[in-house]
Coordinates of C-alpha atoms and ligand atoms in Angstrom, one line a residue:
M1 CA 7.8 -6.6 -19.7
N2 CA 4.8 -8.4 -21.1
Q3 CA 1.4 -7.5 -19.7
R4 CA -0.5 -10.3 -18.2
I5 CA -4.0 -11.3 -19.0
L6 CA -6.1 -13.7 -16.9
Q7 CA -8.4 -15.6 -19.1
V8 CA -11.3 -17.2 -17.3
D9 CA -13.2 -19.8 -19.3
D10 CA -14.6 -23.3 -18.7
D11 CA -14.3 -24.2 -22.3
P12 CA -10.9 -25.7 -23.1
M13 CA -11.3 -24.9 -26.8
M14 CA -11.8 -21.2 -26.0
L15 CA -8.8 -21.3 -23.7
V16 CA -6.6 -22.5 -26.5
Y17 CA -8.1 -20.4 -29.3
V18 CA -8.4 -17.1 -27.6
G19 CA -5.2 -17.7 -25.6
R20 CA -3.3 -18.1 -28.9
I21 CA -4.7 -14.8 -30.2
L22 CA -3.5 -13.0 -27.1
R23 CA -0.1 -14.6 -27.0
T24 CA 0.4 -13.8 -30.7
A25 CA -0.3 -10.2 -29.8
G26 CA 2.5 -10.3 -27.2
Y27 CA 0.6 -10.8 -24.0
E28 CA 1.4 -13.3 -21.3
V29 CA -1.7 -15.4 -20.7
V30 CA -2.7 -17.2 -17.5
T31 CA -5.8 -19.2 -17.2
A32 CA -8.5 -20.2 -14.8
T33 CA -11.3 -22.7 -15.7
K34 CA -13.7 -21.7 -12.9
G35 CA -14.9 -18.4 -11.5
S36 CA -13.9 -19.4 -8.0
E37 CA -10.4 -20.4 -9.1
A38 CA -10.0 -17.0 -10.8
L39 CA -11.0 -15.2 -7.6
E40 CA -8.7 -17.3 -5.5
R41 CA -5.7 -16.7 -7.7
L42 CA -6.3 -13.0 -8.5
E43 CA -4.0 -11.7 -5.8
S44 CA -1.1 -14.0 -6.6
L45 CA -1.4 -13.7 -10.4
H46 CA -1.6 -9.9 -10.5
P47 CA -3.1 -9.7 -14.0
D48 CA -3.2 -6.4 -15.9
L49 CA -6.5 -7.4 -17.4
V50 CA -9.2 -10.1 -16.9
L51 CA -11.0 -11.7 -19.8
L52 CA -14.1 -13.2 -18.4
D53 CA -16.5 -15.7 -20.0
V54 CA -20.1 -15.1 -18.9
L55 CA -21.4 -18.7 -19.0
M56 CA -19.6 -20.8 -16.5
P57 CA -20.9 -23.6 -14.3
D58 CA -20.1 -22.5 -10.8
L59 CA -20.1 -18.7 -10.6
D60 CA -21.1 -17.0 -13.8
G61 CA -19.0 -14.2 -15.2
Y62 CA -21.3 -11.4 -13.8
E63 CA -20.9 -12.7 -10.3
V64 CA -17.1 -13.1 -10.7
C65 CA -16.9 -9.6 -12.0
R66 CA -18.9 -8.2 -9.0
R67 CA -16.7 -10.0 -6.6
I68 CA -13.5 -8.7 -8.2
R69 CA -14.9 -5.2 -8.1
R70 CA -15.7 -5.5 -4.4
Q71 CA -12.0 -5.8 -3.6
P72 CA -10.5 -2.3 -3.4
A73 CA -7.2 -3.4 -4.8
F74 CA -9.0 -4.5 -8.0
A75 CA -11.6 -1.9 -8.2
R76 CA -10.0 -0.5 -11.3
L77 CA -8.6 -3.7 -12.9
P78 CA -9.7 -3.7 -16.6
I79 CA -12.3 -6.5 -17.1
L80 CA -13.4 -7.6 -20.6
M81 CA -16.5 -9.8 -20.7
L82 CA -17.0 -12.5 -23.3
T83 CA -20.8 -12.8 -23.8
G84 CA -22.6 -15.6 -25.7
H85 CA -25.1 -13.3 -27.4
N86 CA -24.7 -9.7 -28.3
T87 CA -28.0 -8.6 -26.7
L88 CA -28.7 -5.4 -24.9
T89 CA -29.7 -7.2 -21.7
E90 CA -26.5 -9.1 -21.6
R91 CA -24.4 -5.9 -22.2
I92 CA -26.3 -4.0 -19.5
K93 CA -25.9 -6.8 -17.1
G94 CA -22.1 -6.8 -17.8
F95 CA -21.7 -3.1 -17.2
E96 CA -23.8 -3.2 -14.1
A97 CA -21.5 -5.9 -12.7
G98 CA -18.6 -3.6 -13.3
A99 CA -17.1 -4.8 -16.6
D100 CA -15.3 -2.2 -18.7
N101 CA -16.3 -3.6 -22.1
Y102 CA -17.7 -6.7 -23.7
L103 CA -17.1 -8.9 -26.7
S104 CA -19.5 -11.4 -28.2
K105 CA -18.8 -14.8 -29.5
P106 CA -17.6 -15.9 -32.0
V107 CA -14.5 -14.0 -31.1
N108 CA -13.1 -11.8 -33.9
P109 CA -9.3 -11.9 -33.3
E110 CA -8.7 -8.3 -34.4
E111 CA -11.5 -6.9 -32.3
L112 CA -10.2 -8.8 -29.3
Q113 CA -6.7 -7.4 -29.8
V114 CA -7.9 -3.8 -30.2
L115 CA -10.2 -3.9 -27.2
V116 CA -7.5 -5.4 -25.0
K117 CA -5.0 -2.8 -26.1
V118 CA -7.3 0.1 -25.5
L119 CA -8.3 -1.1 -22.1
L120 CA -4.7 -1.6 -21.1
Q121 CA -3.7 1.8 -22.4
R122 CA -6.5 3.6 -20.6
Q123 CA -5.6 1.8 -17.4
Q124 CA -2.0 3.0 -17.8
M125 CA -3.3 6.5 -18.3
T126 CA -5.4 6.5 -15.2
L127 CA -2.5 5.1 -13.3
I128 CA -0.5 8.2 -14.0
A129 CA -3.3 10.7 -13.8
P130 CA -2.4 12.6 -10.7
K131 CA -6.0 12.9 -9.5
E132 CA -5.9 10.7 -6.4
L133 CA -2.4 10.3 -5.3
A134 CA -1.5 8.2 -2.4
R135 CA -1.1 10.0 0.9
T136 CA 2.6 9.6 1.7
I137 CA 3.9 9.5 5.3
A138 CA 7.7 9.4 5.8
V139 CA 9.1 8.2 9.2
F140 CA 12.5 9.6 10.0
S141 CA 15.2 10.3 12.5
L142 CA 18.9 11.2 12.1
R143 CA 19.7 8.9 15.0
G144 CA 19.2 5.2 14.6
G145 CA 17.6 2.9 17.1
V146 CA 14.8 5.3 18.1
G147 CA 12.0 3.3 16.6
V148 CA 11.6 4.6 13.1
S149 CA 11.0 1.2 11.6
S150 CA 8.7 0.2 14.4
V151 CA 6.5 3.2 13.8
A152 CA 6.6 2.8 10.0
V153 CA 5.6 -0.9 10.2
N154 CA 2.8 -0.4 12.7
L155 CA 1.5 2.6 10.9
S156 CA 1.3 0.9 7.5
A157 CA -0.4 -2.2 8.9
G158 CA -2.7 0.0 10.9
L159 CA -3.8 1.9 7.8
A160 CA -4.3 -1.2 5.8
L161 CA -6.5 -2.8 8.5
L162 CA -8.4 0.3 9.2
W163 CA -9.5 1.1 5.7
N164 CA -8.9 -2.1 3.7
E165 CA -7.1 0.1 1.2
R166 CA -3.9 -0.3 -0.8
V167 CA -1.0 0.5 1.4
A168 CA 2.7 0.3 0.4
L169 CA 5.5 0.2 2.9
V170 CA 8.7 1.3 1.2
D171 CA 11.9 0.5 3.0
L172 CA 14.4 3.2 2.0
A173 CA 16.9 2.2 4.6
L174 CA 18.8 0.5 1.8
A175 CA 21.9 -0.4 3.8
N176 CA 20.2 -2.6 6.3
G177 CA 16.5 -2.0 6.3
Q178 CA 14.4 -4.5 8.3
A179 CA 10.9 -3.6 7.4
A180 CA 10.3 -6.9 5.6
L181 CA 11.7 -8.9 8.6
M182 CA 9.5 -6.9 11.0
L183 CA 6.4 -8.1 9.0
D184 CA 7.8 -11.6 8.4
V185 CA 7.5 -11.3 4.6
P186 CA 10.2 -13.2 2.8
P187 CA 12.2 -10.6 0.8
R188 CA 12.2 -12.7 -2.4
N189 CA 12.2 -9.5 -4.4
T190 CA 13.6 -6.3 -3.2
W191 CA 15.0 -2.9 -4.4
A192 CA 17.9 -5.0 -5.7
D193 CA 15.7 -6.2 -8.6
L194 CA 15.2 -2.5 -9.6
A195 CA 18.9 -1.6 -9.2
H196 CA 20.0 -2.6 -12.7
V197 CA 16.9 -1.4 -14.5
P198 CA 17.4 2.1 -16.0
T199 CA 15.2 4.6 -14.2
E200 CA 13.2 5.5 -17.3
E201 CA 12.3 1.9 -17.9
I202 CA 10.8 1.3 -14.5
D203 CA 7.0 1.1 -14.7
A204 CA 4.2 0.4 -12.4
A205 CA 3.9 -3.2 -13.5
M206 CA 7.5 -3.9 -12.8
I207 CA 7.3 -2.4 -9.3
D208 CA 4.2 -4.5 -8.7
L209 CA 6.2 -7.7 -9.3
V210 CA 8.9 -6.6 -6.8
M211 CA 6.5 -5.9 -3.9
Q212 CA 5.7 -8.6 -1.4
N213 CA 2.3 -9.2 0.2
H214 CA 1.6 -9.1 3.9
S215 CA -1.6 -10.6 5.4
S216 CA -2.7 -7.1 6.6
G217 CA -3.0 -6.0 3.0
V218 CA 0.3 -4.0 3.2
R219 CA 2.6 -4.5 0.2
V220 CA 6.3 -4.2 1.0
L221 CA 9.1 -2.9 -1.1
A222 CA 12.0 -4.4 0.8
A223 CA 15.6 -3.3 1.3
P224 CA 18.2 -5.2 -0.8
S225 CA 20.2 -7.8 1.0
R226 CA 23.3 -7.0 -1.1
L227 CA 24.9 -3.7 -0.2
E228 CA 27.0 -3.4 -3.4
L229 CA 23.9 -2.6 -5.5
N230 CA 22.9 0.4 -3.4
E231 CA 24.7 3.0 -5.4
L232 CA 22.6 2.0 -8.4
I233 CA 19.5 3.1 -6.5
T234 CA 19.8 6.8 -7.0
G235 CA 17.6 9.6 -5.8
A236 CA 16.1 9.9 -9.3
K237 CA 15.3 6.2 -9.3
V238 CA 13.7 6.4 -5.9
S239 CA 11.6 9.4 -7.0
Q240 CA 10.4 7.6 -10.1
V241 CA 9.4 4.6 -8.0
L242 CA 7.6 6.7 -5.4
N243 CA 5.7 8.6 -8.1
L244 CA 4.5 5.4 -9.7
L245 CA 3.5 4.0 -6.4
K246 CA 1.7 7.2 -5.5
A247 CA -0.5 6.7 -8.6
T248 CA -1.5 3.2 -7.7
Y249 CA -1.8 3.2 -3.9
C250 CA -4.0 4.9 -1.3
Y251 CA -1.2 5.3 1.2
L252 CA 2.6 5.1 1.1
V253 CA 4.6 4.7 4.3
L254 CA 8.3 5.3 4.0
D255 CA 10.8 3.8 6.5
L256 CA 13.8 6.1 6.0
P257 CA 17.5 5.7 6.8
H258 CA 19.2 7.8 9.5
D259 CA 20.8 10.3 7.2
F260 CA 20.1 12.7 4.4
N261 CA 21.4 10.5 1.6
E262 CA 19.7 10.6 -1.9
P263 CA 17.0 8.0 -1.3
S264 CA 16.2 9.6 2.1
L265 CA 15.8 13.1 0.5
A266 CA 13.7 11.7 -2.3
G267 CA 11.4 10.1 0.3
L268 CA 11.2 13.3 2.4
D269 CA 10.5 15.4 -0.6
S270 CA 7.6 13.2 -1.7
A271 CA 6.0 13.1 1.7
D272 CA 2.8 14.8 2.7
Q273 CA 3.6 14.2 6.3
I274 CA 6.9 13.5 8.0
I275 CA 7.0 11.8 11.4
L276 CA 10.2 12.7 13.2
V277 CA 10.9 10.2 15.9
V278 CA 12.7 11.3 19.0
A279 CA 13.9 9.2 22.0
P280 CA 14.2 11.1 25.3
E281 CA 18.0 11.4 25.3
L282 CA 20.3 14.2 24.4
A283 CA 21.8 12.8 21.2
S284 CA 18.4 12.0 19.8
V285 CA 17.1 15.5 20.7
R286 CA 20.1 17.1 19.0
A287 CA 19.6 14.9 15.9
A288 CA 15.9 16.0 15.8
S289 CA 16.9 19.6 16.1
S290 CA 19.3 19.3 13.2
A291 CA 16.7 17.5 11.1
L292 CA 14.2 20.3 11.8
K293 CA 16.7 22.9 10.7
V294 CA 17.3 21.0 7.4
F295 CA 13.5 20.7 6.9
A296 CA 13.2 24.5 7.3
S297 CA 15.9 25.1 4.8
L298 CA 14.1 22.8 2.4
N299 CA 11.0 25.0 2.9
Y300 CA 8.9 22.2 4.3
P301 CA 5.8 23.7 5.8
D302 CA 5.6 23.3 9.6
E303 CA 2.3 21.4 9.3
R304 CA 4.1 18.7 7.4
I305 CA 6.2 17.7 10.4
K306 CA 4.8 15.7 13.3
L307 CA 6.9 14.8 16.3
C308 CA 6.8 11.4 17.9
L309 CA 8.3 10.8 21.4
N310 CA 9.3 7.2 21.7
W311 CA 10.2 5.9 25.2
T312 CA 12.7 3.4 24.0
F313 CA 14.1 3.1 27.5
E314 CA 12.6 3.1 30.9
R315 CA 14.5 5.4 33.3
N316 CA 16.3 8.7 33.3
G317 CA 14.8 10.0 30.1
L318 CA 14.7 13.8 29.5
A319 CA 11.4 15.3 30.5
R320 CA 8.9 15.7 27.7
K321 CA 8.4 19.4 28.3
E322 CA 12.1 20.0 28.2
I323 CA 12.4 18.3 24.8
E324 CA 9.4 20.2 23.5
S325 CA 10.8 23.5 24.5
S326 CA 14.2 22.8 23.1
L327 CA 12.6 21.7 19.7
G328 CA 10.1 24.5 19.8
Q329 CA 7.3 22.1 18.9
A330 CA 4.9 19.8 20.9
F331 CA 4.8 16.1 20.5
D332 CA 1.9 14.7 18.4
I333 CA 2.4 11.1 19.3
I334 CA 3.8 9.6 22.5
L335 CA 4.8 5.9 22.6
P336 CA 5.3 4.2 25.9
F337 CA 8.3 2.1 26.9
A338 CA 7.2 -1.5 26.0
P339 CA 10.3 -3.6 25.5
D340 CA 8.6 -7.0 25.6
H341 CA 6.0 -6.1 23.0
F342 CA 8.5 -4.6 20.6
I343 CA 11.1 -7.3 20.9
N344 CA 8.4 -9.9 20.5
A345 CA 7.2 -8.1 17.5
I346 CA 10.5 -8.3 15.8
N347 CA 11.2 -11.9 16.7
T348 CA 7.8 -13.1 15.6
G349 CA 7.3 -10.7 12.7
V350 CA 3.9 -9.6 14.0
P351 CA 3.7 -5.9 14.9
P352 CA 1.8 -4.8 18.0
V353 CA -0.9 -3.2 16.0
I354 CA -1.9 -6.7 15.0
S355 CA -0.7 -8.9 17.9
M356 CA -2.1 -6.5 20.5
A357 CA -5.0 -5.2 18.4
K358 CA -7.3 -5.4 21.4
G359 CA -4.8 -4.0 24.0
P360 CA -3.6 -0.5 24.7
L361 CA -0.6 -0.6 22.4
G362 CA -2.6 -1.8 19.5
A363 CA -5.2 0.9 20.2
L364 CA -2.5 3.5 20.3
F365 CA -1.2 2.5 16.9
E366 CA -4.8 2.4 15.5
D367 CA -5.2 5.9 16.7
V368 CA -1.9 6.9 15.1
A369 CA -3.1 5.4 11.8
F370 CA -6.3 7.3 12.0
M371 CA -4.5 10.5 12.7
F372 CA -2.5 10.1 9.5
S373 CA -5.5 9.0 7.4
R374 CA -6.9 11.0 4.5
E375 CA -9.4 13.6 5.4
E376 CA -12.2 12.2 3.3
Q377 CA -11.8 8.8 5.1
R378 CA -11.6 10.3 8.6
S379 CA -14.8 12.4 8.1
Q380 CA -17.3 9.7 7.3
R381 CA -18.3 6.2 8.3
P382 CA -16.9 3.6 5.9
E383 CA -19.4 1.5 4.0
N384 CA -18.0 -1.7 5.5
P385 CA -16.3 -0.6 8.7
S386 CA -13.3 -2.8 9.5
A387 CA -12.8 -4.3 13.0
A388 CA -10.1 -1.7 13.6
W389 CA -12.5 1.1 12.6
Q390 CA -15.2 -0.3 14.9
R391 CA -12.8 -0.4 17.9
L392 CA -11.8 3.2 17.1
A393 CA -15.4 4.4 17.0
Q394 CA -16.1 2.6 20.3
R395 CA -13.2 4.3 22.0
A396 CA -14.3 7.7 20.7
R397 CA -17.8 7.0 22.1
A398 CA -16.4 6.0 25.5
A399 CA -14.2 9.1 25.5
R400 CA -17.3 11.3 24.8
R401 CA -19.2 9.6 27.6
N402 CA -16.4 10.3 30.0
T403 CA -16.2 13.9 29.1
L404 CA -19.9 14.2 29.6
A405 CA -19.8 12.4 32.9
N406 CA -17.0 14.7 34.1
A407 CA -18.8 17.8 33.0
T408 CA -21.9 17.0 35.1
Ligands
LIG1 N1 8.6 2.1 22.7 C1 9.6 1.2 22.7 N2 9.8 0.5 23.8 C2 10.8 -0.4 23.9 N3 11.5 -0.8 22.8 C3 11.3 -0.2 21.7 C4 10.3 0.8 21.5 N4 10.3 1.3 20.3 C5 11.3 0.6 19.6 N5 11.9 -0.3 20.5 C6 13.0 -1.2 20.1 O1 14.1 -0.4 19.7 C7 14.9 -1.0 18.7 C8 15.0 -0.1 17.5 O2 13.8 0.1 16.9 P1 13.7 0.3 15.3 O3 12.2 0.5 15.1 O4 14.4 -0.7 14.6 O5 14.5 1.7 15.2 P2 15.1 2.5 14.0 O6 14.4 2.1 12.8 O7 15.0 3.9 14.4 O8 16.6 2.1 14.0 C9 14.1 -2.3 18.4 O9 14.7 -3.4 19.0 C10 12.7 -2.0 18.9 O10 12.1 -3.2 19.3
LIG2 MG1 15.1 1.1 11.0

């Protein structure tokens, strides 16, 4: 697949001349004639590299560069500046704005091609460098209908809204996963697009094209709508995709199917945390108990597994203590029975963590998202705290005040 370069220049001559050099070298070139246009289209165009002219009428190249860098998703996008003069001041200004390299006019075709190639290669290398892998949270139950997808969807949106970071929601319930529906993202592309691609040919750029954007910032890898492709999506393929996603996202949330099939095991194996969802009825508790036995035989450490009690029905549920003692583990998350909110969520495609952001159910999911956040994010105030983070901090302050008041 050709790598895509976004060329931003107000000069039509340069668009034609430089564009032709890049196309000859095998790149796909998309263009913007104004800085503001480039910023607007960045998300939808998903370029692999931006070639940015410095002198432009509305926003100059430095300003565009700074604004691109301010978006976490593009903090590491390769940016090559095209400066009018090769002066030290210009170069320093470019680097300070966040450019990776610069090229001065008149453009030398060979130099342009080499710089672009090196920047793209370096980017590919940092993508697979295992330094900062996404924190991966798998949501699972051997019994269906207990709220696995509901938890996965709310958790992923919660994480994205809390940290403004790159979050991927991966639907591994390939047979009939509804994660995309639950976020109302049209599943234009799905796992089906990766079904026929040999595993070793799948790369980060390809996966990127298949993922769908949600307004919360979550990107969704949706379940296929055609069942017959599923056997092409092997465990090895799922592992490959998850590894590539791990290298490019801050968080991965996996919505798993209700069995131990290949995709499911690949997901569980790659997870840093597993949320095992349990409804307060015997069949679900039995299923949870079997799942815990399998986890033990796979040598998953106990800390990896968190239990979630979901009150999917109102009356006659088993007592919490009873379930905890039968599973030998306490619940970490307890979700209340909230039929209206959850049904509404599915029908409108807006999960409670968004629609009820200021209500108790939204607060609960924000707390859950915080609970599963990376340690380095939990331990300090973000530079630009999100609305969700501010609500969380306010609740924490109120809780402290309460404890103090009760103590005196
Ligand atoms: N706490 C809850 N209260 C009421 N209904 C719920 C609750 N959690 C989930 N549901 C509903 O239960 C059904 C199954 O949820 P879903 O998340 O699709 O489960 P799974 O992925 O485990 O099959 C959905 O209709 C959902 O709206
Ligand atoms: Mg589901």
